[in-house]
XYZ file of C-alpha atoms in Angstrom:
192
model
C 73.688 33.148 38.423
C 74.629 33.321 34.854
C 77.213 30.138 35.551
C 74.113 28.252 37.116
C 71.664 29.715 33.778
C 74.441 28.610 30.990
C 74.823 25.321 32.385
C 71.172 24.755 32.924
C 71.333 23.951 36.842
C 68.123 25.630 37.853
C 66.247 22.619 37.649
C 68.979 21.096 40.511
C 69.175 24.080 42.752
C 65.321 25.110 42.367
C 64.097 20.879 43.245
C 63.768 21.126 46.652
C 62.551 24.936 47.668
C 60.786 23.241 50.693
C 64.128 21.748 52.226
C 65.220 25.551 53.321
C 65.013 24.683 57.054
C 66.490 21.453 56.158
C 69.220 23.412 55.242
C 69.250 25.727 58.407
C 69.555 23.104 60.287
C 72.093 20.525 59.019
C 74.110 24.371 58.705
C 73.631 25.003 62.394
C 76.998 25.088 63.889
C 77.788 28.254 61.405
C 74.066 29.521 62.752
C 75.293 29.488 65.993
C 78.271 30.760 65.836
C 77.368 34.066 63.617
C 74.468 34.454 66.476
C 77.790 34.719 68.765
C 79.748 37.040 66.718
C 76.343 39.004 66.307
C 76.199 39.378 70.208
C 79.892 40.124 70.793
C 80.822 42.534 67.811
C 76.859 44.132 67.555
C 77.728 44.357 71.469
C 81.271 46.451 71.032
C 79.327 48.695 68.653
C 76.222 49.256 71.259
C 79.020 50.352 73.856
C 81.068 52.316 71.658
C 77.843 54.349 70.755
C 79.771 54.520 67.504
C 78.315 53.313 63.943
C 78.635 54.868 60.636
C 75.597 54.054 59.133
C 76.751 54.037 54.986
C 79.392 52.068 56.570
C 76.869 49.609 58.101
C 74.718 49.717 54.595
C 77.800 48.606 52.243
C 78.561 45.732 55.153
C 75.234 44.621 54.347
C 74.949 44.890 50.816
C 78.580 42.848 50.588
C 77.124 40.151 52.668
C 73.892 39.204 51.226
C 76.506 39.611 47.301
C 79.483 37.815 48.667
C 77.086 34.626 49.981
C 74.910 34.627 46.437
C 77.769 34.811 44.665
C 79.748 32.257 46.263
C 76.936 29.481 47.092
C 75.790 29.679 43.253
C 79.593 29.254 41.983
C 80.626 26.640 44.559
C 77.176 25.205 45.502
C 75.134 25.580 42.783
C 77.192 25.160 40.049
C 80.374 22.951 41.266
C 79.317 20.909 43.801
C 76.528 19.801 41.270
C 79.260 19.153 38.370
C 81.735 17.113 40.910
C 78.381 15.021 42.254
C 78.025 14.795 38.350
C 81.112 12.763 37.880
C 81.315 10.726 41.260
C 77.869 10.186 41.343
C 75.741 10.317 44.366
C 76.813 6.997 46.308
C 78.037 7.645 49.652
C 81.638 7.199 48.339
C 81.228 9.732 45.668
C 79.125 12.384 47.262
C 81.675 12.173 50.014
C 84.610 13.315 47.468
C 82.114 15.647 45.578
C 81.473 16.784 49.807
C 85.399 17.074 50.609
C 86.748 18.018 46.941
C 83.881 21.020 46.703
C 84.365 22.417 50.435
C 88.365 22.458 50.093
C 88.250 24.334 46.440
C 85.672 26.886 48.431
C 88.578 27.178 50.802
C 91.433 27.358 48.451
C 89.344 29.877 46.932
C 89.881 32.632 49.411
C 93.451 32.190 48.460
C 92.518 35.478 46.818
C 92.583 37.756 49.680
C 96.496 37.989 49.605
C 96.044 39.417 46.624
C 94.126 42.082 47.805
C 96.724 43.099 50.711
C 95.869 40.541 53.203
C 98.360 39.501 55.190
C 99.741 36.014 54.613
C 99.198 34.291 58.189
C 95.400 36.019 57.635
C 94.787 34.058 54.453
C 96.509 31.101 55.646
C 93.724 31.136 58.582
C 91.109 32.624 56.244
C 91.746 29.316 53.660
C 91.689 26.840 56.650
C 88.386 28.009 58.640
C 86.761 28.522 54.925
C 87.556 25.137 53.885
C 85.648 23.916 57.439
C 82.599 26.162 56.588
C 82.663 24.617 52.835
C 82.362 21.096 54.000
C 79.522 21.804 56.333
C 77.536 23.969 53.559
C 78.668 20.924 51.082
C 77.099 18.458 53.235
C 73.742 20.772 54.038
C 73.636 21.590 50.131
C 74.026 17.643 49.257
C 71.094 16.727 51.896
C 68.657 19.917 51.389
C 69.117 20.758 47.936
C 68.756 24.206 48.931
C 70.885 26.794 47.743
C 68.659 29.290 49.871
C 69.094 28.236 53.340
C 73.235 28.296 52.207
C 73.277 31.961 50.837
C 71.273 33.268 54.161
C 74.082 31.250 56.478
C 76.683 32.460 54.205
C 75.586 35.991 54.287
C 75.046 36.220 57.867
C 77.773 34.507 59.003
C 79.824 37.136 57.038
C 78.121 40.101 58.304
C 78.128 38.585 61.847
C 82.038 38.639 61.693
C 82.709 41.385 59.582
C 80.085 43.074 61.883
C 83.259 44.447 64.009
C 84.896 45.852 61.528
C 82.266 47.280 59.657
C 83.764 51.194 60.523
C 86.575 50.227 58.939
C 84.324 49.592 55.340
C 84.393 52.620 52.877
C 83.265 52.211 49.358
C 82.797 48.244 50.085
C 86.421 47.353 50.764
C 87.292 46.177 54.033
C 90.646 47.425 55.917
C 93.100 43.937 55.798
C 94.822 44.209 59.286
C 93.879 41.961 61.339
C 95.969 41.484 64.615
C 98.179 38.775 65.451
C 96.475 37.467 68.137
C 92.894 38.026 65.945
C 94.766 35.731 63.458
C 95.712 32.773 66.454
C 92.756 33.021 67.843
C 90.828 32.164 64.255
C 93.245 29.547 63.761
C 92.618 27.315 66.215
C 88.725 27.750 66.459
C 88.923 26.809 62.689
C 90.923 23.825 63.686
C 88.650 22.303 65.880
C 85.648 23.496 63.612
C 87.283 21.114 61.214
């Protein structure tokens, strides 16, 4: 939010408020699969009868913070500055499309920082770099950074939905089976 305030993008991300189901819709593969995850993992928990409810509250609090923070840097602020320099013919907003959705996916590069395990970020950059072409392309036709943060968000609590006894304090537990790891692989594939 500051980024977006010091470089005076409000005017580009507030333009089109009305476009948020615009938005929704052109994001609706990443709708429909955090409804799935929802089912399954929200599912698991149900027949577990197990849920530790601060737990639950942090996973949602990290959602809704991770997808604000991340549509406003990569949306908001560089998508706008790489449509900026292309301009917006269909050649350049399909660079400023493919150039901001792979940098969202390089991005999570990050995690192996944090402990991640390297085949988990390796899968983690390659489904993230699917999701930020598709939010790319709803963000260049809505204009709505809204409709992107509430995908974003709940497709991250959706998935992390599973996991969310593992959460304590906000930080997520970073193993992640093998077959977990395969599994997100190739349905990132094809979602590319």
């Amino acid at each position: 939010i500051i980024v977006v305030t010091i470089r005076k993008l409000w005017p580009q991300i507030n333009k089109h408020k009305e476009n948020f189901l615009i938005g929704i819709k052109r994001g609706m593969p990443i709708l429909v699969i955090a409804i799935i995850m929802l089912l399954v993992n929200g599912g698991e928990i149900i027949v577990n009868g197990h849920l530790d409810i601060p737990n639950f509250i942090s996973l949602v609090l990290v959602s809704i913070a991770i997808g604000i923070a991340e549509e406003f840097i990569f949306r908001g602020w560089l998508q706008n500055e790489i449509m900026n320099k292309y301009g917006s013919t269909p050649k350049g907003a399909m660079i400023t499309i493919l150039v901001s959705g792979l940098l969202f996916g390089l991005f999570h590069l990050i995690n192996a920082l944090s402990g991640q395990d390297i085949l988990t970020t390796i899968a983690q950059v390659i489904q993230t770099s699917a999701i930020g072409i598709l939010f790319c392309s709803a963000y260049y036709v809505s204009k709505n950074i809204w409709s992107l943060v509430f995908l974003h968000s709940f497709y991250d609590f959706s998935v992390l939905l599973g996991e969310v006894n593992s959460y304590k304090d906000c930080i997520n537990n970073p193993d992640v089976s093998l077959i977990a790891n395969i599994i997100t692989l190739v349905i990132s594939l094809l979602f590319a």
